[in-house]
PDB file of C-alpha atoms and ligand atoms in Angstrom:
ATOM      1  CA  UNK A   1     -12.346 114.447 -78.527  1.00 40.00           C
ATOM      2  CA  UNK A   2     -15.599 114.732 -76.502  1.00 42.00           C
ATOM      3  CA  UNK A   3     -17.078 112.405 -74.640  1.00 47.00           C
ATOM      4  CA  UNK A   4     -20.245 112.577 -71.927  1.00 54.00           C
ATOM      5  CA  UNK A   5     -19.755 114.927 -69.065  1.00 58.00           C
ATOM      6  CA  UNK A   6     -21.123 112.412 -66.402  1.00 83.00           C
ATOM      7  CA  UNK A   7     -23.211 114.453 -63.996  1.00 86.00           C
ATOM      8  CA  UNK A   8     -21.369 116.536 -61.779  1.00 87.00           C
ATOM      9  CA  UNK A   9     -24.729 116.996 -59.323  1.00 87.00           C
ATOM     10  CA  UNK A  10     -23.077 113.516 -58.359  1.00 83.00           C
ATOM     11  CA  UNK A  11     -20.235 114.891 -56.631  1.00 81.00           C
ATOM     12  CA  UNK A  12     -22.996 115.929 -53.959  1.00 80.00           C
ATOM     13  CA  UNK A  13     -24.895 112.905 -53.677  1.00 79.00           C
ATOM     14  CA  UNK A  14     -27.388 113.983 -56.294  1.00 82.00           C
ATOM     15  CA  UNK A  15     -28.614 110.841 -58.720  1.00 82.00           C
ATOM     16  CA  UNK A  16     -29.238 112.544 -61.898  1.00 86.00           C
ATOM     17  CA  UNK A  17     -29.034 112.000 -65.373  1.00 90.00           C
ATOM     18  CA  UNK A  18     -26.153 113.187 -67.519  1.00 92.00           C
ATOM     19  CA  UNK A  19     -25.662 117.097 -67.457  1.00 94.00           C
ATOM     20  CA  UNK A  20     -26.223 118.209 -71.151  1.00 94.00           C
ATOM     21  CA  UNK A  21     -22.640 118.588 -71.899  1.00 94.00           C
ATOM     22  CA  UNK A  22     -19.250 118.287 -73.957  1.00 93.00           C
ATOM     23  CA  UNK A  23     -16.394 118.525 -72.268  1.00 93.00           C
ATOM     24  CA  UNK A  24     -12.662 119.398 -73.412  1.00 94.00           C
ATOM     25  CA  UNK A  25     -10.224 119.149 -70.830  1.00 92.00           C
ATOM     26  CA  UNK A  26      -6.265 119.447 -70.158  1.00 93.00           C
ATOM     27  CA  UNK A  27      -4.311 119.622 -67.055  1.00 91.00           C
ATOM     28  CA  UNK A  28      -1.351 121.784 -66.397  1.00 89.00           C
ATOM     29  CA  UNK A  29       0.911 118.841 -66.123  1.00 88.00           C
ATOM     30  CA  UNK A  30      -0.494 116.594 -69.348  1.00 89.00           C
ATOM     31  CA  UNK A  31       2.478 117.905 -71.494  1.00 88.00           C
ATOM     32  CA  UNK A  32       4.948 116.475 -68.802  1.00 86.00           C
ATOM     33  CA  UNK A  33       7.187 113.602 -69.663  1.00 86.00           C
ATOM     34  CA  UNK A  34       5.984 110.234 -67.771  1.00 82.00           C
ATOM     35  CA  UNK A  35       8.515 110.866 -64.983  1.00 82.00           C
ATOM     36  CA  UNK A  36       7.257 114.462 -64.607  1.00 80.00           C
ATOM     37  CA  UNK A  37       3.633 113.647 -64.498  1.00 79.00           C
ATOM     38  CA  UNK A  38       4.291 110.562 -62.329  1.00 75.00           C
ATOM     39  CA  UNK A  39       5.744 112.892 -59.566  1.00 73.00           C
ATOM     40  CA  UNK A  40       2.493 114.440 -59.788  1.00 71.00           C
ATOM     41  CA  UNK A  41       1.149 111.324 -57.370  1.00 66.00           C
ATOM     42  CA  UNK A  42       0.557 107.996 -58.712  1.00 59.00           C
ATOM     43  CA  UNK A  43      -0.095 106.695 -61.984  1.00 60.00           C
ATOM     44  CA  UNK A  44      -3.810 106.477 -61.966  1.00 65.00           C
ATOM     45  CA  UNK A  45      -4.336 110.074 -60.507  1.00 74.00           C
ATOM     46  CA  UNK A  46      -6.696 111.909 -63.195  1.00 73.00           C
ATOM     47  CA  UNK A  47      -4.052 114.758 -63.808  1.00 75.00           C
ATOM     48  CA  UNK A  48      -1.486 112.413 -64.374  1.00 79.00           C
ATOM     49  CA  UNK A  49      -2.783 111.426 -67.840  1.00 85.00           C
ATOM     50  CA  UNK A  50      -1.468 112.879 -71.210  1.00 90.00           C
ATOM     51  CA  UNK A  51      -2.717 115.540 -72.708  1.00 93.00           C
ATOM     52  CA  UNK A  52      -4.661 115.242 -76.118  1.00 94.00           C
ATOM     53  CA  UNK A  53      -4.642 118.218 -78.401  1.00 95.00           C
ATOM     54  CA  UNK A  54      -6.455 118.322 -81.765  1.00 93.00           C
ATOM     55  CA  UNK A  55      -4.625 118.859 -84.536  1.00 90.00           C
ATOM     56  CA  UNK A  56      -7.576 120.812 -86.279  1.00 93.00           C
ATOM     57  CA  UNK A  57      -7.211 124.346 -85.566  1.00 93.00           C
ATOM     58  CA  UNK A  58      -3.813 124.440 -86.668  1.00 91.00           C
ATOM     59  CA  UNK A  59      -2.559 126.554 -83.243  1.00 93.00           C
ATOM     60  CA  UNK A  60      -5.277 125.312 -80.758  1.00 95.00           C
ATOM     61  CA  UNK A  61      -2.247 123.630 -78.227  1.00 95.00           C
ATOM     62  CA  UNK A  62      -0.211 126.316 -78.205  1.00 95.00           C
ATOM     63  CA  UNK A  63      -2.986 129.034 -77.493  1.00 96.00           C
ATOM     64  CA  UNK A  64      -4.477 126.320 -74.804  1.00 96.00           C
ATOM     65  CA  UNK A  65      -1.003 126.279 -73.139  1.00 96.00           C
ATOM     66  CA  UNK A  66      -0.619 130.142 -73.060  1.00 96.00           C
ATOM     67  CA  UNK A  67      -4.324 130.214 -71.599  1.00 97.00           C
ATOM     68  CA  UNK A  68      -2.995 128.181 -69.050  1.00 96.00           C
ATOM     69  CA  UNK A  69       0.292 129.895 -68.199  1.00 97.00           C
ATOM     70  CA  UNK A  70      -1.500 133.140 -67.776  1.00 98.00           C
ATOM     71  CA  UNK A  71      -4.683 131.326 -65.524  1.00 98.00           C
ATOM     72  CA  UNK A  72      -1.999 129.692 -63.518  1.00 97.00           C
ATOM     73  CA  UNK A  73      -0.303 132.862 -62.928  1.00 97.00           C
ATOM     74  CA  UNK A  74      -3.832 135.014 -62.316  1.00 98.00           C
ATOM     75  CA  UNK A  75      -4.942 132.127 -59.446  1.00 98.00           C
ATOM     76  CA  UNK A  76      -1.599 132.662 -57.939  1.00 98.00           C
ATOM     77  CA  UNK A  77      -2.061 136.102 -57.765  1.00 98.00           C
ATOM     78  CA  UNK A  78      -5.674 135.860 -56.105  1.00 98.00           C
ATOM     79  CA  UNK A  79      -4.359 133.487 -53.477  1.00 98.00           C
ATOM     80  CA  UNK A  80      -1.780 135.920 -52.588  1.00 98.00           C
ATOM     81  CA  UNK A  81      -4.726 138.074 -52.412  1.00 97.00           C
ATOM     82  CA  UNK A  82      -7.090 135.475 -50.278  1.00 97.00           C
ATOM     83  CA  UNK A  83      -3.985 135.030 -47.719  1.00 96.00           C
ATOM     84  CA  UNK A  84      -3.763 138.671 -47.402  1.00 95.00           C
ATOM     85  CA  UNK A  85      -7.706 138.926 -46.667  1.00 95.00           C
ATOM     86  CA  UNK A  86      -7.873 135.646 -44.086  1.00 94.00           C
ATOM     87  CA  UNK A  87      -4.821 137.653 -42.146  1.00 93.00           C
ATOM     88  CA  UNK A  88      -2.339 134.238 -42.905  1.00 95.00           C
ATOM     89  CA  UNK A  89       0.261 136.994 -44.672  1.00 96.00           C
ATOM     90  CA  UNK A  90       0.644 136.553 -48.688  1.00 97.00           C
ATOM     91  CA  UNK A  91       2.613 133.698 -49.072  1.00 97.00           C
ATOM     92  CA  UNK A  92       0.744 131.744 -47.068  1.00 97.00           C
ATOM     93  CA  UNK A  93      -0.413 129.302 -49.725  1.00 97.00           C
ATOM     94  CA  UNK A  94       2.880 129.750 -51.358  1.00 97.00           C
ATOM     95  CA  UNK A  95       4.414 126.194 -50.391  1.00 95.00           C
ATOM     96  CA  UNK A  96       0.974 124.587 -51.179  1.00 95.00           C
ATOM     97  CA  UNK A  97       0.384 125.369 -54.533  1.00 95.00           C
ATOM     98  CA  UNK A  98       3.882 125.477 -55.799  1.00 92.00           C
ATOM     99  CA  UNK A  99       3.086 122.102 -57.814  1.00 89.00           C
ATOM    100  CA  UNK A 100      -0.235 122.403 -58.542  1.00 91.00           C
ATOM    101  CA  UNK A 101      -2.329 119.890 -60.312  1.00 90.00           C
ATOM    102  CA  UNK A 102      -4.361 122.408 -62.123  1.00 93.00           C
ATOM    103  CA  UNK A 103      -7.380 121.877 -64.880  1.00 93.00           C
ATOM    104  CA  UNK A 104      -8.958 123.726 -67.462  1.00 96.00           C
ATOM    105  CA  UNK A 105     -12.218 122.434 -69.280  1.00 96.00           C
ATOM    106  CA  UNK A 106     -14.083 123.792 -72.250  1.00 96.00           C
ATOM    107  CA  UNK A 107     -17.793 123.430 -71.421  1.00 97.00           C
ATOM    108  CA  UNK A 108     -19.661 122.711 -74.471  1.00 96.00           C
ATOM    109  CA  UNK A 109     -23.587 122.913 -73.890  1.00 95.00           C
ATOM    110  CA  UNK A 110     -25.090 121.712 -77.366  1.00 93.00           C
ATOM    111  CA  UNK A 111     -28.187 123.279 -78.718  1.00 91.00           C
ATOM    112  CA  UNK A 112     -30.861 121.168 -76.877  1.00 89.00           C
ATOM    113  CA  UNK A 113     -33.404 119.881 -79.174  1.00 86.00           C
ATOM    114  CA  UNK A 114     -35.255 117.627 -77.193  1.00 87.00           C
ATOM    115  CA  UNK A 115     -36.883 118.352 -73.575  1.00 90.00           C
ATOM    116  CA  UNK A 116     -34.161 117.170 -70.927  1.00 92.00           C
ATOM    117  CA  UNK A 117     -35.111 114.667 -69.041  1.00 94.00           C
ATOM    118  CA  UNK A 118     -36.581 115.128 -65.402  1.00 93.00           C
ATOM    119  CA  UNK A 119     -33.946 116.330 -63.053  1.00 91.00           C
ATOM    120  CA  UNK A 120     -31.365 116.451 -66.101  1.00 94.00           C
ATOM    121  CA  UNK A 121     -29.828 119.925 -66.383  1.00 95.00           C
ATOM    122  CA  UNK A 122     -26.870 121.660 -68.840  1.00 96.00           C
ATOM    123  CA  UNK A 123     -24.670 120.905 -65.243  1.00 95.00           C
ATOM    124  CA  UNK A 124     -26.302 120.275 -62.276  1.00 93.00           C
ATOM    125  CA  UNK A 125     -25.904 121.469 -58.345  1.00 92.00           C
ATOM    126  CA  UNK A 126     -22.467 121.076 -57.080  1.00 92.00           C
ATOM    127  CA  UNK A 127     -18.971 122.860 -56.365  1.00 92.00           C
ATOM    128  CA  UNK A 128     -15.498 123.173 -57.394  1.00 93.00           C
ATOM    129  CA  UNK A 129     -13.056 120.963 -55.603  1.00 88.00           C
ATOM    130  CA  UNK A 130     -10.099 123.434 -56.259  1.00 93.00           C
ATOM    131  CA  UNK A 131      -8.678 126.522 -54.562  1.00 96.00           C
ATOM    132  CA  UNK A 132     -10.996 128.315 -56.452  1.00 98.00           C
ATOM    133  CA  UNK A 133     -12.132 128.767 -60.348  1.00 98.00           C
ATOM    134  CA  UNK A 134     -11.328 131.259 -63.204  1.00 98.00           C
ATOM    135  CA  UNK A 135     -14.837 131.099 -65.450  1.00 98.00           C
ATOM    136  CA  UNK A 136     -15.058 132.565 -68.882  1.00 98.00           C
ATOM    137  CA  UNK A 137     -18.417 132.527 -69.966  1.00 96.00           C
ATOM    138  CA  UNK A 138     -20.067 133.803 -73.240  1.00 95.00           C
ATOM    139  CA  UNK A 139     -23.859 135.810 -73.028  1.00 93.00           C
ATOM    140  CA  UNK A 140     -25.846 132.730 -73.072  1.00 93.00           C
ATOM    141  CA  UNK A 141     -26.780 132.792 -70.053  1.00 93.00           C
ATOM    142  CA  UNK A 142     -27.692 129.784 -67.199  1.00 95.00           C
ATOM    143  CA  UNK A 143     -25.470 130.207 -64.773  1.00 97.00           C
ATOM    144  CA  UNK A 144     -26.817 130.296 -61.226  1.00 96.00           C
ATOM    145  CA  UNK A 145     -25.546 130.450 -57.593  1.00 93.00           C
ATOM    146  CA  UNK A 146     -26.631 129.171 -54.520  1.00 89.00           C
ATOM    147  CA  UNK A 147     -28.545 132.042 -52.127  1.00 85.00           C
ATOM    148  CA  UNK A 148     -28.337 131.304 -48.004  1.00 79.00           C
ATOM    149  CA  UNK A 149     -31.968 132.321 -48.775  1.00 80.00           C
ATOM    150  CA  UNK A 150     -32.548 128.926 -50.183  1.00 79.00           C
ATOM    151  CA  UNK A 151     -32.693 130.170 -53.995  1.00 87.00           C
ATOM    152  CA  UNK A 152     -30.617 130.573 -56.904  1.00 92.00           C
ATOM    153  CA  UNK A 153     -29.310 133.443 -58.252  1.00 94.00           C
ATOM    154  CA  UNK A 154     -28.120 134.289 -61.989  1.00 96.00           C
ATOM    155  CA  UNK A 155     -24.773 135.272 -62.605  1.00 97.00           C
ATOM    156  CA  UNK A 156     -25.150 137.941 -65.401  1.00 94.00           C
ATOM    157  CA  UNK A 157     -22.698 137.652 -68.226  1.00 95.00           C
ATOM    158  CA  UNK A 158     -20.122 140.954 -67.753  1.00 96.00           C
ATOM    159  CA  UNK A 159     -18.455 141.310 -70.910  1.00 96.00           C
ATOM    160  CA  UNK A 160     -14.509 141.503 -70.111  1.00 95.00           C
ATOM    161  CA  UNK A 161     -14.938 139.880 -66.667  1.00 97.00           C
ATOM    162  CA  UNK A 162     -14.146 136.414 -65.434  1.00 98.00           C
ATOM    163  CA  UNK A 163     -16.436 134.664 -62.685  1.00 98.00           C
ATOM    164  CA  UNK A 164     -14.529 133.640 -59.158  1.00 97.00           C
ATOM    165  CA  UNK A 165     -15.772 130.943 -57.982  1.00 96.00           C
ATOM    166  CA  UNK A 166     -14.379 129.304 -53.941  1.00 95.00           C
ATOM    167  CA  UNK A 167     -13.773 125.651 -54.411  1.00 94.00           C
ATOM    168  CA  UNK A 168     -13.680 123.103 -52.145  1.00 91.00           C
ATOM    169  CA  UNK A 169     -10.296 123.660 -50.547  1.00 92.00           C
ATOM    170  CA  UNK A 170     -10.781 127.426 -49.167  1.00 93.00           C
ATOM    171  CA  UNK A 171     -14.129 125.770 -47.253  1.00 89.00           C
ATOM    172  CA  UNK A 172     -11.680 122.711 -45.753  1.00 89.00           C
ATOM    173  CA  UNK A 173      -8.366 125.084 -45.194  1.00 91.00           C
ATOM    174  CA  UNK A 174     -11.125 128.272 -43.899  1.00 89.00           C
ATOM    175  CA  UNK A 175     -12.541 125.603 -42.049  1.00 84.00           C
ATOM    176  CA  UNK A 176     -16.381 126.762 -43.487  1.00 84.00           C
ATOM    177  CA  UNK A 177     -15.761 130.112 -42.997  1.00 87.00           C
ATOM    178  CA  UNK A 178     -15.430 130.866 -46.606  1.00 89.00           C
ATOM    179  CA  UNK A 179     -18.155 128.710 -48.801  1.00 87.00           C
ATOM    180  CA  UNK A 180     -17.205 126.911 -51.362  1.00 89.00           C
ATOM    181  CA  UNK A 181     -19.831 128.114 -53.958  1.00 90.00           C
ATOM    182  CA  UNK A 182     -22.718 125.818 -55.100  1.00 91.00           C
ATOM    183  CA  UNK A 183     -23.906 126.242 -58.570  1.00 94.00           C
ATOM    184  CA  UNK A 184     -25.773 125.125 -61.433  1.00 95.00           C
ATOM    185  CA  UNK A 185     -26.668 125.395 -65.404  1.00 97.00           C
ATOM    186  CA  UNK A 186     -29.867 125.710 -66.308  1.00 96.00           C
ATOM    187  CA  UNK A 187     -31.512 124.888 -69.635  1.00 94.00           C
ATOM    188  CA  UNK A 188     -32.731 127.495 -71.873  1.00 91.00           C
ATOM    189  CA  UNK A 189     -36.133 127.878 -71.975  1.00 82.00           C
ATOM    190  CA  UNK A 190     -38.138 125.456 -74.423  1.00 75.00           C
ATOM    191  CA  UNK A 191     -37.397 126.087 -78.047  1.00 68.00           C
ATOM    192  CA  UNK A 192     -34.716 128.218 -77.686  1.00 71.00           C
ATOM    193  CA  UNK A 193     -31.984 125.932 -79.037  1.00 71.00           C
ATOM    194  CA  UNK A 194     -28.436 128.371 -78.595  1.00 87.00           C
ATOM    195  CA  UNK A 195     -25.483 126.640 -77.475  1.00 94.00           C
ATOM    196  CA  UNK A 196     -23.523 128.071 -74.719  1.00 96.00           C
ATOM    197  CA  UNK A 197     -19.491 127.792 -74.280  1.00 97.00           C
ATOM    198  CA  UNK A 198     -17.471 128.397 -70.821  1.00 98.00           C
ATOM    199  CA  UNK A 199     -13.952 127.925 -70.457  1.00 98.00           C
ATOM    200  CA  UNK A 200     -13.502 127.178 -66.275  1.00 98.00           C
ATOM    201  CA  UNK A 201     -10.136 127.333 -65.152  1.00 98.00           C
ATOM    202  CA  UNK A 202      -9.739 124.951 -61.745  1.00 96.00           C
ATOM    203  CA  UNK A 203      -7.283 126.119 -59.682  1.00 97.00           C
ATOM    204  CA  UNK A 204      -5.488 123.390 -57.718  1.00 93.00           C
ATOM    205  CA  UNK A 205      -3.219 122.750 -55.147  1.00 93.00           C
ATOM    206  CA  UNK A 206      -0.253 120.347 -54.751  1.00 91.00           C
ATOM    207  CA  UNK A 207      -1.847 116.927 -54.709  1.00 87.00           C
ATOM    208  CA  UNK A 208      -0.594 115.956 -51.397  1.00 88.00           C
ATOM    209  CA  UNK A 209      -1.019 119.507 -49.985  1.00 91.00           C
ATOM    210  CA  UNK A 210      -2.673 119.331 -46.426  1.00 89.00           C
ATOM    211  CA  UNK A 211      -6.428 120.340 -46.190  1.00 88.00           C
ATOM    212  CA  UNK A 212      -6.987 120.966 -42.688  1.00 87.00           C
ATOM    213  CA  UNK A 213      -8.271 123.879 -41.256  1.00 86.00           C
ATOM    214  CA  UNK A 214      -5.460 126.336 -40.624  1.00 89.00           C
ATOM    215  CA  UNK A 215      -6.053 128.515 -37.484  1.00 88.00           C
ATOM    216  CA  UNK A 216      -7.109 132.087 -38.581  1.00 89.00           C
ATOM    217  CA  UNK A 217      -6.643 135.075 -36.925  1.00 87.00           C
ATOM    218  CA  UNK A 218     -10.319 135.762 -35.073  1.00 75.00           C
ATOM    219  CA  UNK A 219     -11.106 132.241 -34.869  1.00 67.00           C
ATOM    220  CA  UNK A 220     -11.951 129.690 -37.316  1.00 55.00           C
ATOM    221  CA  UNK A 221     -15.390 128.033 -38.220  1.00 57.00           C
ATOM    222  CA  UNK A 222     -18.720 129.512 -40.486  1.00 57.00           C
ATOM    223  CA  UNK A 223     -18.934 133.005 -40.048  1.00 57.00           C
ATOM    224  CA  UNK A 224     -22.235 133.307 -41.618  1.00 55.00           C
ATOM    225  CA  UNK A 225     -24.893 130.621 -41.598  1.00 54.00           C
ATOM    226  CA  UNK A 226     -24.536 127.745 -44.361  1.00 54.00           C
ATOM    227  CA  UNK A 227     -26.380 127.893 -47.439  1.00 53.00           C
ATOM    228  CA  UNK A 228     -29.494 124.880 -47.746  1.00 53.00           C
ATOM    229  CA  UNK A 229     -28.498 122.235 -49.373  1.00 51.00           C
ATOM    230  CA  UNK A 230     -30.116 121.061 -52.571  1.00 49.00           C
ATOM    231  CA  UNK A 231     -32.760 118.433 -51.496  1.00 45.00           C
ATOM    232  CA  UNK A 232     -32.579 115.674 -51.689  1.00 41.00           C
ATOM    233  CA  UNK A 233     -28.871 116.123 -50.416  1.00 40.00           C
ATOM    234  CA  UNK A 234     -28.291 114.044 -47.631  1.00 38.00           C
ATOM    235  CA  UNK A 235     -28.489 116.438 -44.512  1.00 35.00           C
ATOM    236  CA  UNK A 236     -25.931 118.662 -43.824  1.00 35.00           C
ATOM    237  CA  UNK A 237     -23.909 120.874 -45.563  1.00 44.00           C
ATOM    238  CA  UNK A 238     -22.748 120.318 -49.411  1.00 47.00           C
ATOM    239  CA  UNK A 239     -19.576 119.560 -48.585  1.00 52.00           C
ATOM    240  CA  UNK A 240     -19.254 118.151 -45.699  1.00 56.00           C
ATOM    241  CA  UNK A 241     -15.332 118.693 -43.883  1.00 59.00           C
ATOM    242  CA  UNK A 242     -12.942 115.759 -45.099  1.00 66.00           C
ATOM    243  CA  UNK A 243     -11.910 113.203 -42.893  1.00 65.00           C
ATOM    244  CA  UNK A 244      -8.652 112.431 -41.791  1.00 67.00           C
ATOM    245  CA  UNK A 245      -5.997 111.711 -43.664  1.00 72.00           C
ATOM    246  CA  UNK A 246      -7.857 113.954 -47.065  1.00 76.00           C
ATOM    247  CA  UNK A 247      -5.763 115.703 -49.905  1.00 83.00           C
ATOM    248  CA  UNK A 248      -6.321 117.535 -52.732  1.00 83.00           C
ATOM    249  CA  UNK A 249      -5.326 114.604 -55.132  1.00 80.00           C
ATOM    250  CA  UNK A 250      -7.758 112.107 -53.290  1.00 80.00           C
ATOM    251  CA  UNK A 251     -10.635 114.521 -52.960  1.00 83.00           C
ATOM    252  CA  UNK A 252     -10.487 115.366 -56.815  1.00 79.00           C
ATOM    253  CA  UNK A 253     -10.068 111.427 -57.730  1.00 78.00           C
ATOM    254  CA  UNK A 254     -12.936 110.493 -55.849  1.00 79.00           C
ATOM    255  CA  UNK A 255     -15.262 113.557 -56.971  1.00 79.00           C
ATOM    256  CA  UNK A 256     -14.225 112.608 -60.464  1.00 77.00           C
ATOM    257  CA  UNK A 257     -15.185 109.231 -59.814  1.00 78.00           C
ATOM    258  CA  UNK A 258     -18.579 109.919 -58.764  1.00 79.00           C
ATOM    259  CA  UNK A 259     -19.325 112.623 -61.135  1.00 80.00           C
ATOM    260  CA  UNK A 260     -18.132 109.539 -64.275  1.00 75.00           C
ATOM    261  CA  UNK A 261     -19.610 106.655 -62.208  1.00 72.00           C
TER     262      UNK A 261
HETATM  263  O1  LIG B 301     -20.724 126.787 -67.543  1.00 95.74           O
HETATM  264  C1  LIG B 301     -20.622 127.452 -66.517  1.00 95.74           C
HETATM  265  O2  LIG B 301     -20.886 128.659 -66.470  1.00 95.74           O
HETATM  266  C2  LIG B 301     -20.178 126.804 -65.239  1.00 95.74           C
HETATM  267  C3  LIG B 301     -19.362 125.563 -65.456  1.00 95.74           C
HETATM  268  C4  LIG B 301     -19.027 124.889 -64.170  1.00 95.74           C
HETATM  269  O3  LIG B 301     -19.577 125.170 -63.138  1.00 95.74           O
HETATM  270  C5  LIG B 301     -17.974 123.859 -64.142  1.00 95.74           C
HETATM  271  O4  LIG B 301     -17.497 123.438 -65.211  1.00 95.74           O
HETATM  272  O5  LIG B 301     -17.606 123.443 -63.027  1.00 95.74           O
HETATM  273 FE1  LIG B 302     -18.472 124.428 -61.482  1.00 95.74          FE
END
């Protein structure tokens, strides 16, 4: 049921080893029939596949698929919310994410009993490719964001709260002026050995869903300067604006494909 979480520092050009991770994962359409899911936009898309439950907990599917339902339902909500606050009126998004190819993942970071290797982190730099992300996470701590001020910042663990996180398609459809958040894990400091769990939630749109930048009312573009990127990032910003002819579905395939390469 697990399998290596490839290194998602990849997804910005990063060469590192493997982040220091299990992964569980299911996609909002995995319990479709094969018609259904193949609607979803070709058969080797990565949320086309089947979902695969364990049978042991008795329960665990149909909890997972509530989960879902109600994250589904919550990222709706907060991009109602987003195309109130960019001025685009509230259902804005509406026809873009009315088939949405959403993910959830259970992040498993093991107890780490051996120094990482150099470079090697419990997830390294990147961002979300999605709308944007719905994080559980427990009181382990690691969690950092990207600063403009060059540094990284630790999200503090807020019991009842989930994290927010802008993915990559706010940055493309904002055209920069909302960032698409860069963040990391860190490892826990030598000899402490805890595991940590976090449940992301990866808010997507329809696959085929255009990504340009929309025009917003008082002009489009970076309204505040762009954070550094993580060196040795190729130069530029982290993500970098598609090119033509980009959507959601290809973006994700080929970020998945670097992170697994
Ligand atoms: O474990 C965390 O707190 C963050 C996980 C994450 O960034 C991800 O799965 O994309
Ligand atoms: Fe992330």
């Amino acid at each position: 049921m697990s399998y290596s979480a490839g290194s998602v520092a990849k997804g910005i050009g990063l060469d590192t080893p493997p982040d220091l991770c299990e992964i569980f994962s299911a996609n909002v359409l995995g319990d479709l029939d094969t018609e259904g899911r193949r609607r979803a936009g070709g058969d080797s898309a990565p949320w086309t596949r089947v979902n695969v439950w364990p049978g042991d907990p008795a329960g665990f599917r149909p909890v997972w698929l509530a989960y879902m339902r109600a994250m589904e339902a919550l990222s709706q909500d907060l991009m109602r919310l987003f195309g109130l606050a960019l001025g685009l009126g509230e259902d804005f998004f509406a026809d873009r994410t009315d088939a949405p190819v959403s993910t959830v993942v259970a992040n498993y970071y093991y107890p780490q009993t051996v120094p990482p290797l150099p470079g090697q982190l419990r997830k390294g730099a990147h961002t979300d490719w999605g709308n944007l992300t719905v994080l559980h996470q427990d009181d382990a701590g690691g969690l950092q964001v990207r600063h403009r001020d060059g540094g990284w910042r630790d999200v503090p663990f807020v019991p009842g709260s989930f994290v927010i996180n802008i993915g990559d398609m706010m940055a493309f459809w904002t055209g920069g002026r909302w960032v698409s958040t860069l963040h990391r894990v860190v490892n826990p400091v030598a000899g402490r050995t805890g595991a940590r769990l976090s449940i992301p939630f990866f808010h997507l749109p329809n696959h085929d869903a255009s990504v340009d930048p929309v025009p917003l009312p008082g002009g489009s573009g970076p309204s505040v300067p762009p954070v550094p990127p993580v060196q040795p990032v190729p130069a530029g910003e982290p993500v970098a604006p598609p090119g033509e002819g980009m959507t959601p579905g290809r973006w994700y395939a080929e970020k998945m494909a670097a992170i697994y390469a």
